[in-house]
């Protein structure tokens, strides 16, 4: 007799580990001697699969560096970074490029859409380049979730900033990457367009089971996340679960006050 096993449609780990990415004792230093800057100082972090994680901290605290190292965009000075079971800090250039292409999605502050391509062509471009056929049902779901079904034939300059960034998010989601990274993805948007994009990121976590890591300095943006990590001087100094904008703002003020008195 076979036993019926119910595989959750959403939030399942698809046979993968519950930790999408992890850093172990990661040090990243720039320069040497007198000009040496330690951007990351022995960072340990686990990024849970199917969660929306925000990274916050003052300017220069190492947020972008941490994100770039986790995403394999930058090398580490020492320590290890894993994407699922793959140690990316061991990979040679070619394998790393492949891994970034096949397993990671990026959303940049500047939308980086190609102006001559329509929205849907922009969304499928990375897969077209990689010679991969988009999964039609998944693509429809992503496009429905992004709420741009009516505008797929439009060029970027015929779309609002919020819509363009939603296209960029859809492009990141279309290939079903294991994890999506964004460095201030709503940094160039007004608050209404930002809310549009953040709402969509939230939906992609809740309904599509996506894992997202987002760098932000905005308490409202952070409140869309499940968890906020706080960086200071290259270290993770605190975290907050189920953040609200008010709680995040209070925590930031707290850090500021401590920074001034110490
Ligand atoms: N390419 C680089 N060369 C030298 N120093 C750098 C470089 N990138 C970042 N840094 C330094 O590393 C520290 C962390 O930078 P960054 O990760 O960009 O911080 P954040 O994103 O939190 O503002 C800062 O002191 C910054 O000046
Ligand atoms: Mg930065």
PDB file of C-alpha atoms and ligand atoms in Angstrom:
ATOM      1  CA  UNK A   1       0.000   0.000   0.000  1.00  0.00           C
ATOM      2  CA  UNK A   2       1.253   3.461  -0.749  1.00  0.00           C
ATOM      3  CA  UNK A   3       0.964   6.204   1.775  1.00  0.00           C
ATOM      4  CA  UNK A   4      -0.365   9.508   0.617  1.00  0.00           C
ATOM      5  CA  UNK A   5       2.085  12.246   1.378  1.00  0.00           C
ATOM      6  CA  UNK A   6       0.873  15.786   1.222  1.00  0.00           C
ATOM      7  CA  UNK A   7       3.524  18.075  -0.140  1.00  0.00           C
ATOM      8  CA  UNK A   8       2.768  21.650   0.834  1.00  0.00           C
ATOM      9  CA  UNK A   9       2.244  23.781  -2.261  1.00  0.00           C
ATOM     10  CA  UNK A  10       3.650  26.825  -0.525  1.00  0.00           C
ATOM     11  CA  UNK A  11       6.483  27.212   1.891  1.00  0.00           C
ATOM     12  CA  UNK A  12       7.776  23.725   1.138  1.00  0.00           C
ATOM     13  CA  UNK A  13      11.509  23.331   0.941  1.00  0.00           C
ATOM     14  CA  UNK A  14      11.371  21.206  -2.208  1.00  0.00           C
ATOM     15  CA  UNK A  15      13.723  18.656  -0.663  1.00  0.00           C
ATOM     16  CA  UNK A  16      16.216  21.363   0.171  1.00  0.00           C
ATOM     17  CA  UNK A  17      17.482  22.259   3.610  1.00  0.00           C
ATOM     18  CA  UNK A  18      15.560  24.784   5.689  1.00  0.00           C
ATOM     19  CA  UNK A  19      18.516  27.142   5.521  1.00  0.00           C
ATOM     20  CA  UNK A  20      18.805  28.702   2.068  1.00  0.00           C
ATOM     21  CA  UNK A  21      22.180  30.337   2.677  1.00  0.00           C
ATOM     22  CA  UNK A  22      24.625  30.595   5.518  1.00  0.00           C
ATOM     23  CA  UNK A  23      27.783  32.449   6.390  1.00  0.00           C
ATOM     24  CA  UNK A  24      30.363  31.082   8.789  1.00  0.00           C
ATOM     25  CA  UNK A  25      33.030  33.322  10.321  1.00  0.00           C
ATOM     26  CA  UNK A  26      33.082  35.504   7.262  1.00  0.00           C
ATOM     27  CA  UNK A  27      35.699  38.232   7.231  1.00  0.00           C
ATOM     28  CA  UNK A  28      35.930  40.718   4.404  1.00  0.00           C
ATOM     29  CA  UNK A  29      38.721  43.257   4.476  1.00  0.00           C
ATOM     30  CA  UNK A  30      39.537  45.877   1.881  1.00  0.00           C
ATOM     31  CA  UNK A  31      43.008  47.295   1.407  1.00  0.00           C
ATOM     32  CA  UNK A  32      45.985  46.574   3.641  1.00  0.00           C
ATOM     33  CA  UNK A  33      48.192  48.164   6.267  1.00  0.00           C
ATOM     34  CA  UNK A  34      47.091  51.616   7.352  1.00  0.00           C
ATOM     35  CA  UNK A  35      44.222  51.711   4.876  1.00  0.00           C
ATOM     36  CA  UNK A  36      42.847  48.282   5.768  1.00  0.00           C
ATOM     37  CA  UNK A  37      39.079  48.366   6.335  1.00  0.00           C
ATOM     38  CA  UNK A  38      37.324  45.376   7.873  1.00  0.00           C
ATOM     39  CA  UNK A  39      33.888  45.495   6.257  1.00  0.00           C
ATOM     40  CA  UNK A  40      32.748  42.156   7.726  1.00  0.00           C
ATOM     41  CA  UNK A  41      34.123  40.958  11.022  1.00  0.00           C
ATOM     42  CA  UNK A  42      33.538  37.212  11.638  1.00  0.00           C
ATOM     43  CA  UNK A  43      29.919  37.140  10.539  1.00  0.00           C
ATOM     44  CA  UNK A  44      27.795  34.047  11.207  1.00  0.00           C
ATOM     45  CA  UNK A  45      24.308  34.088   9.755  1.00  0.00           C
ATOM     46  CA  UNK A  46      21.621  31.678   8.586  1.00  0.00           C
ATOM     47  CA  UNK A  47      19.079  32.789   5.999  1.00  0.00           C
ATOM     48  CA  UNK A  48      15.905  30.726   6.426  1.00  0.00           C
ATOM     49  CA  UNK A  49      14.293  29.340   3.291  1.00  0.00           C
ATOM     50  CA  UNK A  50      10.917  30.809   2.397  1.00  0.00           C
ATOM     51  CA  UNK A  51      11.524  33.862   4.564  1.00  0.00           C
ATOM     52  CA  UNK A  52      11.893  37.547   3.834  1.00  0.00           C
ATOM     53  CA  UNK A  53      14.999  38.866   5.614  1.00  0.00           C
ATOM     54  CA  UNK A  54      15.919  42.548   5.833  1.00  0.00           C
ATOM     55  CA  UNK A  55      19.458  43.732   6.552  1.00  0.00           C
ATOM     56  CA  UNK A  56      19.747  47.123   8.266  1.00  0.00           C
ATOM     57  CA  UNK A  57      22.454  49.215   9.831  1.00  0.00           C
ATOM     58  CA  UNK A  58      24.167  52.582   9.497  1.00  0.00           C
ATOM     59  CA  UNK A  59      25.912  53.619   6.309  1.00  0.00           C
ATOM     60  CA  UNK A  60      29.249  51.807   6.057  1.00  0.00           C
ATOM     61  CA  UNK A  61      28.220  49.023   8.482  1.00  0.00           C
ATOM     62  CA  UNK A  62      28.764  46.338   5.829  1.00  0.00           C
ATOM     63  CA  UNK A  63      25.237  45.694   4.536  1.00  0.00           C
ATOM     64  CA  UNK A  64      26.126  45.731   0.842  1.00  0.00           C
ATOM     65  CA  UNK A  65      29.321  43.783   1.451  1.00  0.00           C
ATOM     66  CA  UNK A  66      27.419  41.064   3.320  1.00  0.00           C
ATOM     67  CA  UNK A  67      24.825  40.850   0.587  1.00  0.00           C
ATOM     68  CA  UNK A  68      27.458  40.745  -2.162  1.00  0.00           C
ATOM     69  CA  UNK A  69      29.403  38.006  -0.372  1.00  0.00           C
ATOM     70  CA  UNK A  70      26.254  35.928   0.268  1.00  0.00           C
ATOM     71  CA  UNK A  71      25.312  36.294  -3.388  1.00  0.00           C
ATOM     72  CA  UNK A  72      28.735  35.303  -4.704  1.00  0.00           C
ATOM     73  CA  UNK A  73      29.257  38.746  -6.241  1.00  0.00           C
ATOM     74  CA  UNK A  74      32.287  39.387  -4.081  1.00  0.00           C
ATOM     75  CA  UNK A  75      34.971  37.153  -2.586  1.00  0.00           C
ATOM     76  CA  UNK A  76      35.591  36.819   1.152  1.00  0.00           C
ATOM     77  CA  UNK A  77      38.926  37.297   2.915  1.00  0.00           C
ATOM     78  CA  UNK A  78      38.247  34.265   5.098  1.00  0.00           C
ATOM     79  CA  UNK A  79      35.335  32.145   6.228  1.00  0.00           C
ATOM     80  CA  UNK A  80      32.739  30.128   4.360  1.00  0.00           C
ATOM     81  CA  UNK A  81      29.502  30.849   2.578  1.00  0.00           C
ATOM     82  CA  UNK A  82      27.047  28.177   1.574  1.00  0.00           C
ATOM     83  CA  UNK A  83      24.106  28.297  -0.762  1.00  0.00           C
ATOM     84  CA  UNK A  84      22.064  25.307   0.414  1.00  0.00           C
ATOM     85  CA  UNK A  85      24.784  22.587   0.492  1.00  0.00           C
ATOM     86  CA  UNK A  86      27.141  24.275  -1.970  1.00  0.00           C
ATOM     87  CA  UNK A  87      30.121  26.079  -0.513  1.00  0.00           C
ATOM     88  CA  UNK A  88      30.319  29.033  -2.856  1.00  0.00           C
ATOM     89  CA  UNK A  89      33.530  30.346  -1.304  1.00  0.00           C
ATOM     90  CA  UNK A  90      35.278  27.328  -2.842  1.00  0.00           C
ATOM     91  CA  UNK A  91      33.972  27.764  -6.362  1.00  0.00           C
ATOM     92  CA  UNK A  92      36.126  28.866  -9.239  1.00  0.00           C
ATOM     93  CA  UNK A  93      34.963  31.766 -11.419  1.00  0.00           C
ATOM     94  CA  UNK A  94      33.187  29.722 -14.050  1.00  0.00           C
ATOM     95  CA  UNK A  95      31.202  27.620 -11.569  1.00  0.00           C
ATOM     96  CA  UNK A  96      30.385  30.708  -9.542  1.00  0.00           C
ATOM     97  CA  UNK A  97      29.074  32.525 -12.612  1.00  0.00           C
ATOM     98  CA  UNK A  98      26.932  29.491 -13.420  1.00  0.00           C
ATOM     99  CA  UNK A  99      25.619  29.297  -9.857  1.00  0.00           C
ATOM    100  CA  UNK A 100      24.703  32.987  -9.843  1.00  0.00           C
ATOM    101  CA  UNK A 101      22.917  32.569 -13.146  1.00  0.00           C
ATOM    102  CA  UNK A 102      21.039  29.387 -12.262  1.00  0.00           C
ATOM    103  CA  UNK A 103      20.333  29.664  -8.555  1.00  0.00           C
ATOM    104  CA  UNK A 104      20.316  33.320  -7.529  1.00  0.00           C
ATOM    105  CA  UNK A 105      18.128  36.278  -8.462  1.00  0.00           C
ATOM    106  CA  UNK A 106      19.050  39.952  -8.146  1.00  0.00           C
ATOM    107  CA  UNK A 107      17.055  43.138  -7.919  1.00  0.00           C
ATOM    108  CA  UNK A 108      19.129  46.267  -8.312  1.00  0.00           C
ATOM    109  CA  UNK A 109      18.291  49.783  -7.242  1.00  0.00           C
ATOM    110  CA  UNK A 110      18.446  50.937 -10.839  1.00  0.00           C
ATOM    111  CA  UNK A 111      15.976  48.604 -12.499  1.00  0.00           C
ATOM    112  CA  UNK A 112      18.426  47.610 -15.240  1.00  0.00           C
ATOM    113  CA  UNK A 113      15.701  46.872 -17.758  1.00  0.00           C
ATOM    114  CA  UNK A 114      16.567  46.919 -21.440  1.00  0.00           C
ATOM    115  CA  UNK A 115      14.696  49.866 -22.988  1.00  0.00           C
ATOM    116  CA  UNK A 116      14.110  48.255 -26.379  1.00  0.00           C
ATOM    117  CA  UNK A 117      12.505  45.114 -24.956  1.00  0.00           C
ATOM    118  CA  UNK A 118       8.918  44.779 -23.755  1.00  0.00           C
ATOM    119  CA  UNK A 119       8.159  43.957 -20.128  1.00  0.00           C
ATOM    120  CA  UNK A 120       7.689  40.249 -20.833  1.00  0.00           C
ATOM    121  CA  UNK A 121      10.860  40.118 -22.963  1.00  0.00           C
ATOM    122  CA  UNK A 122      12.775  41.712 -20.105  1.00  0.00           C
ATOM    123  CA  UNK A 123      11.316  39.173 -17.676  1.00  0.00           C
ATOM    124  CA  UNK A 124      12.400  36.164 -19.724  1.00  0.00           C
ATOM    125  CA  UNK A 125      15.703  37.629 -20.966  1.00  0.00           C
ATOM    126  CA  UNK A 126      18.010  35.934 -18.423  1.00  0.00           C
ATOM    127  CA  UNK A 127      16.483  32.567 -19.222  1.00  0.00           C
ATOM    128  CA  UNK A 128      16.668  33.253 -22.952  1.00  0.00           C
ATOM    129  CA  UNK A 129      20.364  34.046 -22.561  1.00  0.00           C
ATOM    130  CA  UNK A 130      20.898  30.895 -20.509  1.00  0.00           C
ATOM    131  CA  UNK A 131      19.022  28.872 -23.137  1.00  0.00           C
ATOM    132  CA  UNK A 132      16.435  27.791 -20.617  1.00  0.00           C
ATOM    133  CA  UNK A 133      12.783  27.526 -21.426  1.00  0.00           C
ATOM    134  CA  UNK A 134      10.591  29.331 -18.901  1.00  0.00           C
ATOM    135  CA  UNK A 135       8.042  27.125 -17.157  1.00  0.00           C
ATOM    136  CA  UNK A 136       4.847  28.536 -18.707  1.00  0.00           C
ATOM    137  CA  UNK A 137       2.618  27.936 -15.700  1.00  0.00           C
ATOM    138  CA  UNK A 138       5.150  29.457 -13.307  1.00  0.00           C
ATOM    139  CA  UNK A 139       5.660  32.443 -15.576  1.00  0.00           C
ATOM    140  CA  UNK A 140       1.890  33.043 -15.693  1.00  0.00           C
ATOM    141  CA  UNK A 141       1.750  32.887 -11.924  1.00  0.00           C
ATOM    142  CA  UNK A 142       4.624  35.314 -11.524  1.00  0.00           C
ATOM    143  CA  UNK A 143       3.067  37.707 -14.025  1.00  0.00           C
ATOM    144  CA  UNK A 144      -0.345  37.428 -12.302  1.00  0.00           C
ATOM    145  CA  UNK A 145       1.235  38.037  -8.919  1.00  0.00           C
ATOM    146  CA  UNK A 146       3.180  41.007 -10.221  1.00  0.00           C
ATOM    147  CA  UNK A 147      -0.137  42.432 -11.469  1.00  0.00           C
ATOM    148  CA  UNK A 148       1.210  43.485 -14.854  1.00  0.00           C
ATOM    149  CA  UNK A 149      -0.704  41.114 -17.154  1.00  0.00           C
ATOM    150  CA  UNK A 150      -2.138  44.104 -19.035  1.00  0.00           C
ATOM    151  CA  UNK A 151       1.231  45.743 -19.539  1.00  0.00           C
ATOM    152  CA  UNK A 152       3.448  42.915 -20.691  1.00  0.00           C
ATOM    153  CA  UNK A 153       3.854  44.337 -24.196  1.00  0.00           C
ATOM    154  CA  UNK A 154       4.822  47.793 -22.898  1.00  0.00           C
ATOM    155  CA  UNK A 155       8.391  49.052 -23.029  1.00  0.00           C
ATOM    156  CA  UNK A 156       9.994  50.229 -19.778  1.00  0.00           C
ATOM    157  CA  UNK A 157       9.563  53.937 -20.690  1.00  0.00           C
ATOM    158  CA  UNK A 158       5.807  53.326 -20.928  1.00  0.00           C
ATOM    159  CA  UNK A 159       5.718  52.087 -17.327  1.00  0.00           C
ATOM    160  CA  UNK A 160       5.871  53.942 -14.009  1.00  0.00           C
ATOM    161  CA  UNK A 161       8.895  53.528 -11.736  1.00  0.00           C
ATOM    162  CA  UNK A 162       6.971  51.134  -9.507  1.00  0.00           C
ATOM    163  CA  UNK A 163       5.850  49.081 -12.493  1.00  0.00           C
ATOM    164  CA  UNK A 164       9.401  48.957 -13.873  1.00  0.00           C
ATOM    165  CA  UNK A 165      10.732  47.691 -10.579  1.00  0.00           C
ATOM    166  CA  UNK A 166       7.943  45.093 -10.451  1.00  0.00           C
ATOM    167  CA  UNK A 167       9.113  43.916 -13.875  1.00  0.00           C
ATOM    168  CA  UNK A 168      12.636  43.672 -12.436  1.00  0.00           C
ATOM    169  CA  UNK A 169      11.297  41.625  -9.508  1.00  0.00           C
ATOM    170  CA  UNK A 170       9.330  39.397 -11.883  1.00  0.00           C
ATOM    171  CA  UNK A 171      12.525  38.917 -13.905  1.00  0.00           C
ATOM    172  CA  UNK A 172      14.312  37.772 -10.743  1.00  0.00           C
ATOM    173  CA  UNK A 173      11.436  35.416  -9.844  1.00  0.00           C
ATOM    174  CA  UNK A 174      10.857  33.967 -13.308  1.00  0.00           C
ATOM    175  CA  UNK A 175      13.789  31.572 -13.212  1.00  0.00           C
ATOM    176  CA  UNK A 176      12.689  30.312  -9.741  1.00  0.00           C
ATOM    177  CA  UNK A 177      16.011  31.095  -8.071  1.00  0.00           C
ATOM    178  CA  UNK A 178      16.668  29.604  -4.658  1.00  0.00           C
ATOM    179  CA  UNK A 179      17.195  33.056  -3.235  1.00  0.00           C
ATOM    180  CA  UNK A 180      16.689  36.642  -4.356  1.00  0.00           C
ATOM    181  CA  UNK A 181      18.928  39.475  -3.178  1.00  0.00           C
ATOM    182  CA  UNK A 182      18.063  43.160  -3.360  1.00  0.00           C
ATOM    183  CA  UNK A 183      20.216  46.105  -2.273  1.00  0.00           C
ATOM    184  CA  UNK A 184      17.790  48.951  -1.501  1.00  0.00           C
ATOM    185  CA  UNK A 185      15.438  47.741  -4.243  1.00  0.00           C
ATOM    186  CA  UNK A 186      12.943  50.489  -3.412  1.00  0.00           C
ATOM    187  CA  UNK A 187      15.582  53.169  -2.827  1.00  0.00           C
ATOM    188  CA  UNK A 188      14.749  55.039  -6.050  1.00  0.00           C
ATOM    189  CA  UNK A 189      10.967  54.843  -5.706  1.00  0.00           C
ATOM    190  CA  UNK A 190       8.471  57.172  -4.092  1.00  0.00           C
ATOM    191  CA  UNK A 191       6.615  55.707  -1.138  1.00  0.00           C
ATOM    192  CA  UNK A 192       3.590  54.590  -3.138  1.00  0.00           C
ATOM    193  CA  UNK A 193       5.647  52.795  -5.791  1.00  0.00           C
ATOM    194  CA  UNK A 194       7.874  51.406  -3.050  1.00  0.00           C
ATOM    195  CA  UNK A 195       4.831  49.963  -1.281  1.00  0.00           C
ATOM    196  CA  UNK A 196       3.763  48.349  -4.567  1.00  0.00           C
ATOM    197  CA  UNK A 197       7.106  46.586  -4.939  1.00  0.00           C
ATOM    198  CA  UNK A 198       7.402  45.620  -1.266  1.00  0.00           C
ATOM    199  CA  UNK A 199       3.862  44.231  -1.296  1.00  0.00           C
ATOM    200  CA  UNK A 200       4.809  42.157  -4.295  1.00  0.00           C
ATOM    201  CA  UNK A 201       7.996  40.879  -2.643  1.00  0.00           C
ATOM    202  CA  UNK A 202       5.914  39.917   0.407  1.00  0.00           C
ATOM    203  CA  UNK A 203       3.392  38.094  -1.795  1.00  0.00           C
ATOM    204  CA  UNK A 204       6.142  36.203  -3.580  1.00  0.00           C
ATOM    205  CA  UNK A 205       7.346  34.904  -0.214  1.00  0.00           C
ATOM    206  CA  UNK A 206       3.856  34.050   1.065  1.00  0.00           C
ATOM    207  CA  UNK A 207       2.388  32.596  -2.105  1.00  0.00           C
ATOM    208  CA  UNK A 208       5.360  31.412  -4.138  1.00  0.00           C
ATOM    209  CA  UNK A 209       7.599  30.335  -1.257  1.00  0.00           C
ATOM    210  CA  UNK A 210      10.424  32.606  -2.423  1.00  0.00           C
ATOM    211  CA  UNK A 211      13.421  33.368  -0.187  1.00  0.00           C
ATOM    212  CA  UNK A 212      14.374  37.049  -0.184  1.00  0.00           C
ATOM    213  CA  UNK A 213      17.209  39.036   1.382  1.00  0.00           C
ATOM    214  CA  UNK A 214      16.877  42.811   1.140  1.00  0.00           C
ATOM    215  CA  UNK A 215      19.221  45.557   2.284  1.00  0.00           C
ATOM    216  CA  UNK A 216      17.333  48.664   3.378  1.00  0.00           C
ATOM    217  CA  UNK A 217      17.635  51.698   5.612  1.00  0.00           C
ATOM    218  CA  UNK A 218      13.891  52.307   5.611  1.00  0.00           C
ATOM    219  CA  UNK A 219      11.912  51.072   8.666  1.00  0.00           C
ATOM    220  CA  UNK A 220       8.739  50.847   6.583  1.00  0.00           C
ATOM    221  CA  UNK A 221      10.466  48.660   3.991  1.00  0.00           C
ATOM    222  CA  UNK A 222      11.931  46.505   6.763  1.00  0.00           C
ATOM    223  CA  UNK A 223       8.459  45.999   8.250  1.00  0.00           C
ATOM    224  CA  UNK A 224       7.527  43.884   5.208  1.00  0.00           C
ATOM    225  CA  UNK A 225      10.182  41.353   6.232  1.00  0.00           C
ATOM    226  CA  UNK A 226       9.870  38.394   8.607  1.00  0.00           C
ATOM    227  CA  UNK A 227      13.162  39.157  10.241  1.00  0.00           C
ATOM    228  CA  UNK A 228      15.499  42.123  10.457  1.00  0.00           C
ATOM    229  CA  UNK A 229      19.243  41.703  10.973  1.00  0.00           C
ATOM    230  CA  UNK A 230      21.131  44.715  12.307  1.00  0.00           C
ATOM    231  CA  UNK A 231      24.726  45.292  11.306  1.00  0.00           C
ATOM    232  CA  UNK A 232      27.168  47.650  13.005  1.00  0.00           C
ATOM    233  CA  UNK A 233      30.873  47.882  12.184  1.00  0.00           C
ATOM    234  CA  UNK A 234      30.759  44.689  10.160  1.00  0.00           C
ATOM    235  CA  UNK A 235      29.057  42.572  12.820  1.00  0.00           C
ATOM    236  CA  UNK A 236      25.525  41.367  13.302  1.00  0.00           C
ATOM    237  CA  UNK A 237      24.590  43.021  16.566  1.00  0.00           C
ATOM    238  CA  UNK A 238      20.883  42.331  16.819  1.00  0.00           C
ATOM    239  CA  UNK A 239      17.848  40.864  15.129  1.00  0.00           C
ATOM    240  CA  UNK A 240      14.112  41.434  15.251  1.00  0.00           C
ATOM    241  CA  UNK A 241      11.383  38.974  14.306  1.00  0.00           C
ATOM    242  CA  UNK A 242       8.017  40.090  12.902  1.00  0.00           C
ATOM    243  CA  UNK A 243       9.163  43.717  12.771  1.00  0.00           C
ATOM    244  CA  UNK A 244       6.817  46.685  12.678  1.00  0.00           C
ATOM    245  CA  UNK A 245       7.935  50.038  11.281  1.00  0.00           C
ATOM    246  CA  UNK A 246       7.603  51.636  14.729  1.00  0.00           C
ATOM    247  CA  UNK A 247       9.612  48.931  16.457  1.00  0.00           C
ATOM    248  CA  UNK A 248      12.347  49.167  13.815  1.00  0.00           C
ATOM    249  CA  UNK A 249      12.458  52.951  14.138  1.00  0.00           C
ATOM    250  CA  UNK A 250      12.706  52.680  17.944  1.00  0.00           C
ATOM    251  CA  UNK A 251      15.553  50.195  17.623  1.00  0.00           C
ATOM    252  CA  UNK A 252      17.395  52.503  15.221  1.00  0.00           C
ATOM    253  CA  UNK A 253      17.051  55.445  17.615  1.00  0.00           C
ATOM    254  CA  UNK A 254      18.318  53.222  20.396  1.00  0.00           C
ATOM    255  CA  UNK A 255      21.427  52.334  18.368  1.00  0.00           C
ATOM    256  CA  UNK A 256      21.981  55.995  17.511  1.00  0.00           C
ATOM    257  CA  UNK A 257      21.813  56.995  21.164  1.00  0.00           C
ATOM    258  CA  UNK A 258      24.215  54.252  22.181  1.00  0.00           C
ATOM    259  CA  UNK A 259      26.541  55.172  19.319  1.00  0.00           C
ATOM    260  CA  UNK A 260      26.680  58.766  20.568  1.00  0.00           C
ATOM    261  CA  UNK A 261      27.357  57.922  24.212  1.00  0.00           C
ATOM    262  CA  UNK A 262      29.925  55.158  23.634  1.00  0.00           C
TER     263      UNK A 262
HETATM  264  N1  LIG B   1      35.555  48.367  -2.801  1.00  0.00           N
HETATM  265  C1  LIG B   1      35.848  48.845  -1.592  1.00  0.00           C
HETATM  266  N2  LIG B   1      37.103  49.255  -1.287  1.00  0.00           N
HETATM  267  C2  LIG B   1      37.417  49.729  -0.070  1.00  0.00           C
HETATM  268  N3  LIG B   1      36.560  49.820   0.954  1.00  0.00           N
HETATM  269  C3  LIG B   1      35.298  49.427   0.719  1.00  0.00           C
HETATM  270  C4  LIG B   1      34.858  48.934  -0.558  1.00  0.00           C
HETATM  271  N4  LIG B   1      33.544  48.610  -0.468  1.00  0.00           N
HETATM  272  C5  LIG B   1      33.174  48.911   0.782  1.00  0.00           C
HETATM  273  N5  LIG B   1      34.210  49.395   1.509  1.00  0.00           N
HETATM  274  C6  LIG B   1      34.172  49.793   2.919  1.00  0.00           C
HETATM  275  O1  LIG B   1      33.632  48.719   3.678  1.00  0.00           O
HETATM  276  C7  LIG B   1      32.751  49.198   4.670  1.00  0.00           C
HETATM  277  C8  LIG B   1      31.356  48.604   4.447  1.00  0.00           C
HETATM  278  O2  LIG B   1      30.830  49.094   3.241  1.00  0.00           O
HETATM  279  P1  LIG B   1      29.389  48.695   2.700  1.00  0.00           P
HETATM  280  O3  LIG B   1      29.227  47.224   2.758  1.00  0.00           O
HETATM  281  O4  LIG B   1      29.205  49.347   1.382  1.00  0.00           O
HETATM  282  O5  LIG B   1      28.423  49.377   3.792  1.00  0.00           O
HETATM  283  P2  LIG B   1      26.871  49.697   3.731  1.00  0.00           P
HETATM  284  O6  LIG B   1      26.279  48.996   2.566  1.00  0.00           O
HETATM  285  O7  LIG B   1      26.320  49.229   5.042  1.00  0.00           O
HETATM  286  O8  LIG B   1      26.747  51.201   3.612  1.00  0.00           O
HETATM  287  C9  LIG B   1      32.788  50.711   4.570  1.00  0.00           C
HETATM  288  O9  LIG B   1      33.738  51.190   5.493  1.00  0.00           O
HETATM  289  C10 LIG B   1      33.229  50.962   3.146  1.00  0.00           C
HETATM  290  O10 LIG B   1      33.891  52.189   3.058  1.00  0.00           O
HETATM  291 MG1  LIG B   2      25.306  49.789   0.839  1.00  0.00          MG
END
